[in-house]
């Protein structure tokens, strides 16, 4: 925990490598001090087929899934920092966004917990 899943138009990977994009998200998340660095997970899903408002505009959207317990201000700061970093990397990309979802501790389970 946390998981940062990057959805993007396939063309994004022609602008920057997947590794650079994922590392930027990782580094930005780590810089907030909200997470143990060893727990941060980032992956990327490029899409060839998509429709953004009846256009083929490039996009990047991140689904951030984090364990409950952070304040709204902390989550807002995380969102702003990640979008700001992406804006620096991709000033020409019209759609850059993120949403944060909280995992509930009571219902979360992983392999080491069983």
PDB file of N, CA and C in Angstrom:
ATOM      1  N   UNK A   1       0.859  -1.157   0.000  1.00  0.00           N
ATOM      2  CA  UNK A   1       0.000   0.000   0.000  1.00  0.00           C
ATOM      3  C   UNK A   1       0.902   1.215   0.000  1.00  0.00           C
ATOM      4  N   UNK A   2       0.734   2.174  -0.692  1.00  0.00           N
ATOM      5  CA  UNK A   2      -0.342   2.516  -1.619  1.00  0.00           C
ATOM      6  C   UNK A   2      -0.076   1.992  -3.033  1.00  0.00           C
ATOM      7  N   UNK A   3      -1.132   2.013  -3.835  1.00  0.00           N
ATOM      8  CA  UNK A   3      -1.038   1.653  -5.242  1.00  0.00           C
ATOM      9  C   UNK A   3      -1.392   2.886  -6.070  1.00  0.00           C
ATOM     10  N   UNK A   4      -0.541   3.206  -7.042  1.00  0.00           N
ATOM     11  CA  UNK A   4      -0.795   4.288  -7.987  1.00  0.00           C
ATOM     12  C   UNK A   4      -0.898   3.657  -9.368  1.00  0.00           C
ATOM     13  N   UNK A   5      -2.099   3.649  -9.911  1.00  0.00           N
ATOM     14  CA  UNK A   5      -2.346   3.036 -11.218  1.00  0.00           C
ATOM     15  C   UNK A   5      -2.542   4.164 -12.223  1.00  0.00           C
ATOM     16  N   UNK A   6      -1.630   4.238 -13.173  1.00  0.00           N
ATOM     17  CA  UNK A   6      -1.636   5.312 -14.163  1.00  0.00           C
ATOM     18  C   UNK A   6      -2.312   4.812 -15.429  1.00  0.00           C
ATOM     19  N   UNK A   7      -3.447   5.390 -15.763  1.00  0.00           N
ATOM     20  CA  UNK A   7      -4.080   5.164 -17.059  1.00  0.00           C
ATOM     21  C   UNK A   7      -3.677   6.319 -17.955  1.00  0.00           C
ATOM     22  N   UNK A   8      -3.344   6.022 -19.209  1.00  0.00           N
ATOM     23  CA  UNK A   8      -2.933   7.088 -20.123  1.00  0.00           C
ATOM     24  C   UNK A   8      -3.174   6.672 -21.562  1.00  0.00           C
ATOM     25  N   UNK A   9      -3.238   7.669 -22.427  1.00  0.00           N
ATOM     26  CA  UNK A   9      -3.300   7.370 -23.850  1.00  0.00           C
ATOM     27  C   UNK A   9      -1.954   6.777 -24.261  1.00  0.00           C
ATOM     28  N   UNK A  10      -1.987   5.880 -25.218  1.00  0.00           N
ATOM     29  CA  UNK A  10      -0.781   5.176 -25.641  1.00  0.00           C
ATOM     30  C   UNK A  10       0.321   6.140 -26.095  1.00  0.00           C
ATOM     31  N   UNK A  11      -0.067   7.251 -26.694  1.00  0.00           N
ATOM     32  CA  UNK A  11       0.908   8.211 -27.190  1.00  0.00           C
ATOM     33  C   UNK A  11       1.780   8.809 -26.087  1.00  0.00           C
ATOM     34  N   UNK A  12       1.304   8.815 -24.855  1.00  0.00           N
ATOM     35  CA  UNK A  12       2.085   9.344 -23.734  1.00  0.00           C
ATOM     36  C   UNK A  12       3.446   8.655 -23.663  1.00  0.00           C
ATOM     37  N   UNK A  13       3.460   7.353 -23.989  1.00  0.00           N
ATOM     38  CA  UNK A  13       4.708   6.591 -23.903  1.00  0.00           C
ATOM     39  C   UNK A  13       5.682   6.953 -25.015  1.00  0.00           C
ATOM     40  N   UNK A  14       5.218   7.698 -26.021  1.00  0.00           N
ATOM     41  CA  UNK A  14       6.120   8.238 -27.037  1.00  0.00           C
ATOM     42  C   UNK A  14       6.757   9.544 -26.568  1.00  0.00           C
ATOM     43  N   UNK A  15       6.156  10.164 -25.567  1.00  0.00           N
ATOM     44  CA  UNK A  15       6.663  11.434 -25.047  1.00  0.00           C
ATOM     45  C   UNK A  15       7.703  11.217 -23.946  1.00  0.00           C
ATOM     46  N   UNK A  16       7.451  10.242 -23.094  1.00  0.00           N
ATOM     47  CA  UNK A  16       8.371   9.874 -22.005  1.00  0.00           C
ATOM     48  C   UNK A  16       8.271   8.361 -21.804  1.00  0.00           C
ATOM     49  N   UNK A  17       9.339   7.772 -21.325  1.00  0.00           N
ATOM     50  CA  UNK A  17       9.328   6.321 -21.102  1.00  0.00           C
ATOM     51  C   UNK A  17       8.421   5.973 -19.919  1.00  0.00           C
ATOM     52  N   UNK A  18       7.855   4.772 -19.942  1.00  0.00           N
ATOM     53  CA  UNK A  18       7.025   4.343 -18.810  1.00  0.00           C
ATOM     54  C   UNK A  18       7.806   4.386 -17.489  1.00  0.00           C
ATOM     55  N   UNK A  19       9.070   4.030 -17.560  1.00  0.00           N
ATOM     56  CA  UNK A  19       9.891   4.027 -16.355  1.00  0.00           C
ATOM     57  C   UNK A  19      10.028   5.435 -15.766  1.00  0.00           C
ATOM     58  N   UNK A  20      10.228   6.439 -16.624  1.00  0.00           N
ATOM     59  CA  UNK A  20      10.357   7.820 -16.133  1.00  0.00           C
ATOM     60  C   UNK A  20       9.042   8.315 -15.535  1.00  0.00           C
ATOM     61  N   UNK A  21       7.943   7.968 -16.172  1.00  0.00           N
ATOM     62  CA  UNK A  21       6.633   8.389 -15.669  1.00  0.00           C
ATOM     63  C   UNK A  21       6.358   7.749 -14.307  1.00  0.00           C
ATOM     64  N   UNK A  22       6.555   6.440 -14.236  1.00  0.00           N
ATOM     65  CA  UNK A  22       6.307   5.740 -12.973  1.00  0.00           C
ATOM     66  C   UNK A  22       7.240   6.229 -11.870  1.00  0.00           C
ATOM     67  N   UNK A  23       8.510   6.483 -12.213  1.00  0.00           N
ATOM     68  CA  UNK A  23       9.456   6.957 -11.199  1.00  0.00           C
ATOM     69  C   UNK A  23       9.068   8.332 -10.693  1.00  0.00           C
ATOM     70  N   UNK A  24       8.581   9.192 -11.577  1.00  0.00           N
ATOM     71  CA  UNK A  24       8.150  10.531 -11.156  1.00  0.00           C
ATOM     72  C   UNK A  24       6.992  10.445 -10.168  1.00  0.00           C
ATOM     73  N   UNK A  25       6.041   9.555 -10.432  1.00  0.00           N
ATOM     74  CA  UNK A  25       4.911   9.377  -9.508  1.00  0.00           C
ATOM     75  C   UNK A  25       5.408   8.794  -8.193  1.00  0.00           C
ATOM     76  N   UNK A  26       6.276   7.795  -8.275  1.00  0.00           N
ATOM     77  CA  UNK A  26       6.847   7.194  -7.064  1.00  0.00           C
ATOM     78  C   UNK A  26       7.568   8.248  -6.224  1.00  0.00           C
ATOM     79  N   UNK A  27       8.479   8.984  -6.866  1.00  0.00           N
ATOM     80  CA  UNK A  27       9.281   9.984  -6.141  1.00  0.00           C
ATOM     81  C   UNK A  27       8.408  11.057  -5.503  1.00  0.00           C
ATOM     82  N   UNK A  28       7.381  11.476  -6.219  1.00  0.00           N
ATOM     83  CA  UNK A  28       6.493  12.506  -5.690  1.00  0.00           C
ATOM     84  C   UNK A  28       5.700  11.976  -4.500  1.00  0.00           C
ATOM     85  N   UNK A  29       5.182  10.761  -4.609  1.00  0.00           N
ATOM     86  CA  UNK A  29       4.460  10.156  -3.487  1.00  0.00           C
ATOM     87  C   UNK A  29       5.382   9.998  -2.283  1.00  0.00           C
ATOM     88  N   UNK A  30       6.601   9.547  -2.525  1.00  0.00           N
ATOM     89  CA  UNK A  30       7.560   9.372  -1.427  1.00  0.00           C
ATOM     90  C   UNK A  30       7.882  10.712  -0.763  1.00  0.00           C
ATOM     91  N   UNK A  31       7.970  11.774  -1.550  1.00  0.00           N
ATOM     92  CA  UNK A  31       8.344  13.090  -1.022  1.00  0.00           C
ATOM     93  C   UNK A  31       7.331  13.644  -0.024  1.00  0.00           C
ATOM     94  N   UNK A  32       6.111  13.138  -0.044  1.00  0.00           N
ATOM     95  CA  UNK A  32       5.096  13.636   0.892  1.00  0.00           C
ATOM     96  C   UNK A  32       5.307  13.125   2.310  1.00  0.00           C
ATOM     97  N   UNK A  33       6.067  12.048   2.457  1.00  0.00           N
ATOM     98  CA  UNK A  33       6.283  11.471   3.777  1.00  0.00           C
ATOM     99  C   UNK A  33       5.096  10.700   4.323  1.00  0.00           C
ATOM    100  N   UNK A  34       4.096  10.464   3.479  1.00  0.00           N
ATOM    101  CA  UNK A  34       2.891   9.758   3.929  1.00  0.00           C
ATOM    102  C   UNK A  34       3.039   8.240   3.919  1.00  0.00           C
ATOM    103  N   UNK A  35       4.058   7.730   3.208  1.00  0.00           N
ATOM    104  CA  UNK A  35       4.157   6.290   2.974  1.00  0.00           C
ATOM    105  C   UNK A  35       5.575   5.786   3.226  1.00  0.00           C
ATOM    106  N   UNK A  36       5.669   4.542   3.643  1.00  0.00           N
ATOM    107  CA  UNK A  36       6.958   3.860   3.700  1.00  0.00           C
ATOM    108  C   UNK A  36       7.393   3.637   2.251  1.00  0.00           C
ATOM    109  N   UNK A  37       8.584   4.088   1.869  1.00  0.00           N
ATOM    110  CA  UNK A  37       9.019   3.954   0.474  1.00  0.00           C
ATOM    111  C   UNK A  37       8.930   2.533  -0.073  1.00  0.00           C
ATOM    112  N   UNK A  38       9.161   1.531   0.762  1.00  0.00           N
ATOM    113  CA  UNK A  38       9.106   0.141   0.303  1.00  0.00           C
ATOM    114  C   UNK A  38       7.683  -0.315  -0.013  1.00  0.00           C
ATOM    115  N   UNK A  39       6.696   0.441   0.446  1.00  0.00           N
ATOM    116  CA  UNK A  39       5.296   0.064   0.235  1.00  0.00           C
ATOM    117  C   UNK A  39       4.668   0.692  -1.009  1.00  0.00           C
ATOM    118  N   UNK A  40       5.316   1.687  -1.601  1.00  0.00           N
ATOM    119  CA  UNK A  40       4.731   2.403  -2.746  1.00  0.00           C
ATOM    120  C   UNK A  40       4.825   1.542  -4.001  1.00  0.00           C
ATOM    121  N   UNK A  41       3.676   1.361  -4.645  1.00  0.00           N
ATOM    122  CA  UNK A  41       3.603   0.568  -5.871  1.00  0.00           C
ATOM    123  C   UNK A  41       3.014   1.426  -6.987  1.00  0.00           C
ATOM    124  N   UNK A  42       3.639   1.377  -8.163  1.00  0.00           N
ATOM    125  CA  UNK A  42       3.186   2.181  -9.297  1.00  0.00           C
ATOM    126  C   UNK A  42       3.154   1.290 -10.532  1.00  0.00           C
ATOM    127  N   UNK A  43       2.080   1.407 -11.288  1.00  0.00           N
ATOM    128  CA  UNK A  43       1.988   0.679 -12.565  1.00  0.00           C
ATOM    129  C   UNK A  43       1.266   1.550 -13.577  1.00  0.00           C
ATOM    130  N   UNK A  44       1.425   1.179 -14.845  1.00  0.00           N
ATOM    131  CA  UNK A  44       0.906   2.028 -15.916  1.00  0.00           C
ATOM    132  C   UNK A  44       0.128   1.183 -16.921  1.00  0.00           C
ATOM    133  N   UNK A  45      -1.005   1.727 -17.365  1.00  0.00           N
ATOM    134  CA  UNK A  45      -1.857   1.086 -18.370  1.00  0.00           C
ATOM    135  C   UNK A  45      -2.048   2.050 -19.540  1.00  0.00           C
ATOM    136  N   UNK A  46      -1.331   1.836 -20.642  1.00  0.00           N
ATOM    137  CA  UNK A  46      -1.574   2.686 -21.814  1.00  0.00           C
ATOM    138  C   UNK A  46      -2.782   2.177 -22.607  1.00  0.00           C
ATOM    139  N   UNK A  47      -3.567   3.104 -23.134  1.00  0.00           N
ATOM    140  CA  UNK A  47      -4.767   2.749 -23.894  1.00  0.00           C
ATOM    141  C   UNK A  47      -4.636   3.193 -25.344  1.00  0.00           C
ATOM    142  N   UNK A  48      -4.881   2.277 -26.247  1.00  0.00           N
ATOM    143  CA  UNK A  48      -4.919   2.593 -27.669  1.00  0.00           C
ATOM    144  C   UNK A  48      -6.300   3.102 -28.046  1.00  0.00           C
ATOM    145  N   UNK A  49      -7.306   2.538 -27.431  1.00  0.00           N
ATOM    146  CA  UNK A  49      -8.699   2.876 -27.754  1.00  0.00           C
ATOM    147  C   UNK A  49      -9.317   3.620 -26.578  1.00  0.00           C
ATOM    148  N   UNK A  50      -9.761   4.826 -26.816  1.00  0.00           N
ATOM    149  CA  UNK A  50     -10.382   5.639 -25.767  1.00  0.00           C
ATOM    150  C   UNK A  50     -11.122   6.796 -26.429  1.00  0.00           C
ATOM    151  N   UNK A  51     -11.966   7.441 -25.659  1.00  0.00           N
ATOM    152  CA  UNK A  51     -12.715   8.605 -26.119  1.00  0.00           C
ATOM    153  C   UNK A  51     -12.710   9.609 -24.983  1.00  0.00           C
ATOM    154  N   UNK A  52     -12.131  10.772 -25.209  1.00  0.00           N
ATOM    155  CA  UNK A  52     -12.107  11.813 -24.188  1.00  0.00           C
ATOM    156  C   UNK A  52     -12.906  13.002 -24.705  1.00  0.00           C
ATOM    157  N   UNK A  53     -14.185  13.026 -24.360  1.00  0.00           N
ATOM    158  CA  UNK A  53     -15.055  14.117 -24.802  1.00  0.00           C
ATOM    159  C   UNK A  53     -15.196  14.170 -26.309  1.00  0.00           C
ATOM    160  N   UNK A  54     -15.260  12.981 -26.924  1.00  0.00           N
ATOM    161  CA  UNK A  54     -15.362  12.851 -28.377  1.00  0.00           C
ATOM    162  C   UNK A  54     -14.121  13.358 -29.102  1.00  0.00           C
ATOM    163  N   UNK A  55     -12.965  13.274 -28.422  1.00  0.00           N
ATOM    164  CA  UNK A  55     -11.688  13.613 -29.047  1.00  0.00           C
ATOM    165  C   UNK A  55     -10.723  12.458 -28.839  1.00  0.00           C
ATOM    166  N   UNK A  56      -9.566  12.579 -29.402  1.00  0.00           N
ATOM    167  CA  UNK A  56      -8.471  11.641 -29.161  1.00  0.00           C
ATOM    168  C   UNK A  56      -7.341  12.378 -28.455  1.00  0.00           C
ATOM    169  N   UNK A  57      -7.703  13.405 -27.637  1.00  0.00           N
ATOM    170  CA  UNK A  57      -6.692  14.134 -26.870  1.00  0.00           C
ATOM    171  C   UNK A  57      -5.958  13.174 -25.941  1.00  0.00           C
ATOM    172  N   UNK A  58      -4.665  13.397 -25.809  1.00  0.00           N
ATOM    173  CA  UNK A  58      -3.891  12.608 -24.860  1.00  0.00           C
ATOM    174  C   UNK A  58      -4.376  12.871 -23.443  1.00  0.00           C
ATOM    175  N   UNK A  59      -4.198  11.877 -22.580  1.00  0.00           N
ATOM    176  CA  UNK A  59      -4.615  12.017 -21.185  1.00  0.00           C
ATOM    177  C   UNK A  59      -3.736  11.179 -20.276  1.00  0.00           C
ATOM    178  N   UNK A  60      -3.683  11.599 -19.029  1.00  0.00           N
ATOM    179  CA  UNK A  60      -3.103  10.810 -17.944  1.00  0.00           C
ATOM    180  C   UNK A  60      -4.052  10.955 -16.762  1.00  0.00           C
ATOM    181  N   UNK A  61      -4.498   9.831 -16.231  1.00  0.00           N
ATOM    182  CA  UNK A  61      -5.295   9.845 -15.005  1.00  0.00           C
ATOM    183  C   UNK A  61      -4.715   8.800 -14.071  1.00  0.00           C
ATOM    184  N   UNK A  62      -4.551   9.177 -12.815  1.00  0.00           N
ATOM    185  CA  UNK A  62      -4.001   8.261 -11.819  1.00  0.00           C
ATOM    186  C   UNK A  62      -5.075   7.919 -10.801  1.00  0.00           C
ATOM    187  N   UNK A  63      -5.212   6.624 -10.579  1.00  0.00           N
ATOM    188  CA  UNK A  63      -6.073   6.114  -9.516  1.00  0.00           C
ATOM    189  C   UNK A  63      -5.145   5.770  -8.348  1.00  0.00           C
ATOM    190  N   UNK A  64      -5.237   6.549  -7.279  1.00  0.00           N
ATOM    191  CA  UNK A  64      -4.410   6.317  -6.098  1.00  0.00           C
ATOM    192  C   UNK A  64      -5.251   5.607  -5.054  1.00  0.00           C
ATOM    193  N   UNK A  65      -4.811   4.442  -4.648  1.00  0.00           N
ATOM    194  CA  UNK A  65      -5.507   3.656  -3.633  1.00  0.00           C
ATOM    195  C   UNK A  65      -4.605   3.593  -2.411  1.00  0.00           C
ATOM    196  N   UNK A  66      -5.053   4.222  -1.325  1.00  0.00           N
ATOM    197  CA  UNK A  66      -4.232   4.301  -0.124  1.00  0.00           C
ATOM    198  C   UNK A  66      -5.018   3.803   1.083  1.00  0.00           C
ATOM    199  N   UNK A  67      -4.270   3.382   2.111  1.00  0.00           N
ATOM    200  CA  UNK A  67      -4.909   2.925   3.341  1.00  0.00           C
ATOM    201  C   UNK A  67      -5.553   4.112   4.043  1.00  0.00           C
ATOM    202  N   UNK A  68      -6.737   3.904   4.588  1.00  0.00           N
ATOM    203  CA  UNK A  68      -7.440   4.968   5.307  1.00  0.00           C
ATOM    204  C   UNK A  68      -6.570   5.524   6.427  1.00  0.00           C
ATOM    205  N   UNK A  69      -6.883   6.748   6.836  1.00  0.00           N
ATOM    206  CA  UNK A  69      -6.189   7.341   7.964  1.00  0.00           C
ATOM    207  C   UNK A  69      -5.503   8.659   7.652  1.00  0.00           C
ATOM    208  N   UNK A  70      -5.379   9.008   6.376  1.00  0.00           N
ATOM    209  CA  UNK A  70      -4.792  10.311   6.030  1.00  0.00           C
ATOM    210  C   UNK A  70      -5.892  11.363   6.034  1.00  0.00           C
ATOM    211  N   UNK A  71      -5.516  12.581   6.358  1.00  0.00           N
ATOM    212  CA  UNK A  71      -6.488  13.670   6.384  1.00  0.00           C
ATOM    213  C   UNK A  71      -6.807  14.121   4.960  1.00  0.00           C
ATOM    214  N   UNK A  72      -7.892  14.857   4.830  1.00  0.00           N
ATOM    215  CA  UNK A  72      -8.252  15.428   3.536  1.00  0.00           C
ATOM    216  C   UNK A  72      -7.142  16.355   3.047  1.00  0.00           C
ATOM    217  N   UNK A  73      -6.553  17.125   3.951  1.00  0.00           N
ATOM    218  CA  UNK A  73      -5.463  18.028   3.564  1.00  0.00           C
ATOM    219  C   UNK A  73      -4.256  17.247   3.045  1.00  0.00           C
ATOM    220  N   UNK A  74      -3.921  16.135   3.687  1.00  0.00           N
ATOM    221  CA  UNK A  74      -2.797  15.311   3.229  1.00  0.00           C
ATOM    222  C   UNK A  74      -3.078  14.723   1.844  1.00  0.00           C
ATOM    223  N   UNK A  75      -4.293  14.261   1.644  1.00  0.00           N
ATOM    224  CA  UNK A  75      -4.654  13.684   0.336  1.00  0.00           C
ATOM    225  C   UNK A  75      -4.684  14.760  -0.742  1.00  0.00           C
ATOM    226  N   UNK A  76      -5.167  15.935  -0.408  1.00  0.00           N
ATOM    227  CA  UNK A  76      -5.178  17.041  -1.350  1.00  0.00           C
ATOM    228  C   UNK A  76      -3.762  17.434  -1.747  1.00  0.00           C
ATOM    229  N   UNK A  77      -2.872  17.504  -0.780  1.00  0.00           N
ATOM    230  CA  UNK A  77      -1.465  17.815  -1.043  1.00  0.00           C
ATOM    231  C   UNK A  77      -0.844  16.763  -1.963  1.00  0.00           C
ATOM    232  N   UNK A  78      -1.111  15.496  -1.692  1.00  0.00           N
ATOM    233  CA  UNK A  78      -0.608  14.410  -2.540  1.00  0.00           C
ATOM    234  C   UNK A  78      -1.104  14.575  -3.970  1.00  0.00           C
ATOM    235  N   UNK A  79      -2.386  14.822  -4.147  1.00  0.00           N
ATOM    236  CA  UNK A  79      -2.961  15.016  -5.484  1.00  0.00           C
ATOM    237  C   UNK A  79      -2.305  16.192  -6.196  1.00  0.00           C
ATOM    238  N   UNK A  80      -2.215  17.317  -5.499  1.00  0.00           N
ATOM    239  CA  UNK A  80      -1.634  18.524  -6.102  1.00  0.00           C
ATOM    240  C   UNK A  80      -0.181  18.318  -6.496  1.00  0.00           C
ATOM    241  N   UNK A  81       0.587  17.648  -5.652  1.00  0.00           N
ATOM    242  CA  UNK A  81       2.007  17.426  -5.964  1.00  0.00           C
ATOM    243  C   UNK A  81       2.169  16.529  -7.186  1.00  0.00           C
ATOM    244  N   UNK A  82       1.374  15.477  -7.272  1.00  0.00           N
ATOM    245  CA  UNK A  82       1.513  14.560  -8.405  1.00  0.00           C
ATOM    246  C   UNK A  82       1.082  15.239  -9.699  1.00  0.00           C
ATOM    247  N   UNK A  83      -0.042  15.932  -9.693  1.00  0.00           N
ATOM    248  CA  UNK A  83      -0.489  16.621 -10.913  1.00  0.00           C
ATOM    249  C   UNK A  83       0.499  17.729 -11.296  1.00  0.00           C
ATOM    250  N   UNK A  84       1.053  18.429 -10.328  1.00  0.00           N
ATOM    251  CA  UNK A  84       2.050  19.466 -10.622  1.00  0.00           C
ATOM    252  C   UNK A  84       3.282  18.870 -11.291  1.00  0.00           C
ATOM    253  N   UNK A  85       3.733  17.720 -10.804  1.00  0.00           N
ATOM    254  CA  UNK A  85       4.898  17.059 -11.410  1.00  0.00           C
ATOM    255  C   UNK A  85       4.588  16.610 -12.838  1.00  0.00           C
ATOM    256  N   UNK A  86       3.410  16.052 -13.041  1.00  0.00           N
ATOM    257  CA  UNK A  86       3.019  15.624 -14.394  1.00  0.00           C
ATOM    258  C   UNK A  86       2.890  16.825 -15.332  1.00  0.00           C
ATOM    259  N   UNK A  87       2.395  17.936 -14.811  1.00  0.00           N
ATOM    260  CA  UNK A  87       2.264  19.142 -15.626  1.00  0.00           C
ATOM    261  C   UNK A  87       3.633  19.642 -16.089  1.00  0.00           C
ATOM    262  N   UNK A  88       4.637  19.534 -15.231  1.00  0.00           N
ATOM    263  CA  UNK A  88       6.001  19.895 -15.626  1.00  0.00           C
ATOM    264  C   UNK A  88       6.533  18.949 -16.706  1.00  0.00           C
ATOM    265  N   UNK A  89       6.240  17.672 -16.554  1.00  0.00           N
ATOM    266  CA  UNK A  89       6.725  16.674 -17.513  1.00  0.00           C
ATOM    267  C   UNK A  89       5.980  16.713 -18.837  1.00  0.00           C
ATOM    268  N   UNK A  90       4.685  17.052 -18.784  1.00  0.00           N
ATOM    269  CA  UNK A  90       3.817  16.979 -19.954  1.00  0.00           C
ATOM    270  C   UNK A  90       3.004  18.262 -20.119  1.00  0.00           C
ATOM    271  N   UNK A  91       3.649  19.389 -20.369  1.00  0.00           N
ATOM    272  CA  UNK A  91       2.897  20.646 -20.480  1.00  0.00           C
ATOM    273  C   UNK A  91       1.911  20.662 -21.643  1.00  0.00           C
ATOM    274  N   UNK A  92       2.131  19.828 -22.642  1.00  0.00           N
ATOM    275  CA  UNK A  92       1.271  19.808 -23.826  1.00  0.00           C
ATOM    276  C   UNK A  92       0.076  18.857 -23.689  1.00  0.00           C
ATOM    277  N   UNK A  93       0.036  18.053 -22.638  1.00  0.00           N
ATOM    278  CA  UNK A  93      -1.055  17.085 -22.462  1.00  0.00           C
ATOM    279  C   UNK A  93      -2.234  17.797 -21.801  1.00  0.00           C
ATOM    280  N   UNK A  94      -3.403  17.810 -22.462  1.00  0.00           N
ATOM    281  CA  UNK A  94      -4.523  18.602 -21.949  1.00  0.00           C
ATOM    282  C   UNK A  94      -5.236  18.014 -20.731  1.00  0.00           C
ATOM    283  N   UNK A  95      -5.157  16.702 -20.536  1.00  0.00           N
ATOM    284  CA  UNK A  95      -5.906  16.075 -19.443  1.00  0.00           C
ATOM    285  C   UNK A  95      -4.929  15.376 -18.497  1.00  0.00           C
ATOM    286  N   UNK A  96      -4.753  15.954 -17.316  1.00  0.00           N
ATOM    287  CA  UNK A  96      -3.912  15.394 -16.255  1.00  0.00           C
ATOM    288  C   UNK A  96      -4.741  15.401 -14.986  1.00  0.00           C
ATOM    289  N   UNK A  97      -4.973  14.231 -14.410  1.00  0.00           N
ATOM    290  CA  UNK A  97      -5.838  14.192 -13.234  1.00  0.00           C
ATOM    291  C   UNK A  97      -5.507  13.001 -12.339  1.00  0.00           C
ATOM    292  N   UNK A  98      -6.038  13.050 -11.126  1.00  0.00           N
ATOM    293  CA  UNK A  98      -5.839  11.983 -10.145  1.00  0.00           C
ATOM    294  C   UNK A  98      -7.064  11.940  -9.242  1.00  0.00           C
ATOM    295  N   UNK A  99      -7.382  10.768  -8.762  1.00  0.00           N
ATOM    296  CA  UNK A  99      -8.336  10.663  -7.659  1.00  0.00           C
ATOM    297  C   UNK A  99      -7.777   9.683  -6.639  1.00  0.00           C
ATOM    298  N   UNK A 100      -8.120   9.922  -5.392  1.00  0.00           N
ATOM    299  CA  UNK A 100      -7.610   9.110  -4.293  1.00  0.00           C
ATOM    300  C   UNK A 100      -8.781   8.380  -3.644  1.00  0.00           C
ATOM    301  N   UNK A 101      -8.573   7.083  -3.468  1.00  0.00           N
ATOM    302  CA  UNK A 101      -9.565   6.249  -2.793  1.00  0.00           C
ATOM    303  C   UNK A 101      -8.915   5.623  -1.572  1.00  0.00           C
ATOM    304  N   UNK A 102      -9.659   5.592  -0.480  1.00  0.00           N
ATOM    305  CA  UNK A 102      -9.170   4.980   0.755  1.00  0.00           C
ATOM    306  C   UNK A 102      -9.563   3.510   0.822  1.00  0.00           C
ATOM    307  N   UNK A 103      -8.587   2.672   1.184  1.00  0.00           N
ATOM    308  CA  UNK A 103      -8.873   1.286   1.529  1.00  0.00           C
ATOM    309  C   UNK A 103      -9.275   1.256   2.991  1.00  0.00           C
ATOM    310  N   UNK A 104     -10.212   0.405   3.327  1.00  0.00           N
ATOM    311  CA  UNK A 104     -10.642   0.235   4.710  1.00  0.00           C
ATOM    312  C   UNK A 104      -9.758  -0.829   5.367  1.00  0.00           C
ATOM    313  N   UNK A 105      -9.101  -0.494   6.476  1.00  0.00           N
ATOM    314  CA  UNK A 105      -8.212  -1.434   7.164  1.00  0.00           C
ATOM    315  C   UNK A 105      -8.933  -2.727   7.535  1.00  0.00           C
ATOM    316  N   UNK A 106     -10.171  -2.607   7.965  1.00  0.00           N
ATOM    317  CA  UNK A 106     -10.921  -3.772   8.438  1.00  0.00           C
ATOM    318  C   UNK A 106     -11.161  -4.807   7.348  1.00  0.00           C
ATOM    319  N   UNK A 107     -11.200  -4.388   6.088  1.00  0.00           N
ATOM    320  CA  UNK A 107     -11.509  -5.328   5.008  1.00  0.00           C
ATOM    321  C   UNK A 107     -10.326  -5.616   4.090  1.00  0.00           C
ATOM    322  N   UNK A 108      -9.196  -4.941   4.299  1.00  0.00           N
ATOM    323  CA  UNK A 108      -8.019  -5.167   3.465  1.00  0.00           C
ATOM    324  C   UNK A 108      -7.312  -6.444   3.897  1.00  0.00           C
ATOM    325  N   UNK A 109      -6.839  -7.203   2.908  1.00  0.00           N
ATOM    326  CA  UNK A 109      -6.092  -8.420   3.202  1.00  0.00           C
ATOM    327  C   UNK A 109      -5.056  -8.622   2.108  1.00  0.00           C
ATOM    328  N   UNK A 110      -3.878  -9.086   2.514  1.00  0.00           N
ATOM    329  CA  UNK A 110      -2.864  -9.491   1.550  1.00  0.00           C
ATOM    330  C   UNK A 110      -2.268 -10.819   1.979  1.00  0.00           C
ATOM    331  N   UNK A 111      -1.387 -11.341   1.171  1.00  0.00           N
ATOM    332  CA  UNK A 111      -0.816 -12.676   1.386  1.00  0.00           C
ATOM    333  C   UNK A 111      -0.184 -12.840   2.768  1.00  0.00           C
ATOM    334  N   UNK A 112       0.544 -11.842   3.230  1.00  0.00           N
ATOM    335  CA  UNK A 112       1.233 -11.967   4.517  1.00  0.00           C
ATOM    336  C   UNK A 112       0.273 -11.934   5.712  1.00  0.00           C
ATOM    337  N   UNK A 113      -0.976 -11.544   5.472  1.00  0.00           N
ATOM    338  CA  UNK A 113      -1.951 -11.450   6.549  1.00  0.00           C
ATOM    339  C   UNK A 113      -2.741 -12.747   6.746  1.00  0.00           C
ATOM    340  N   UNK A 114      -2.576 -13.685   5.836  1.00  0.00           N
ATOM    341  CA  UNK A 114      -3.369 -14.923   5.880  1.00  0.00           C
ATOM    342  C   UNK A 114      -2.568 -16.049   6.513  1.00  0.00           C
TER     343      UNK A 114
END
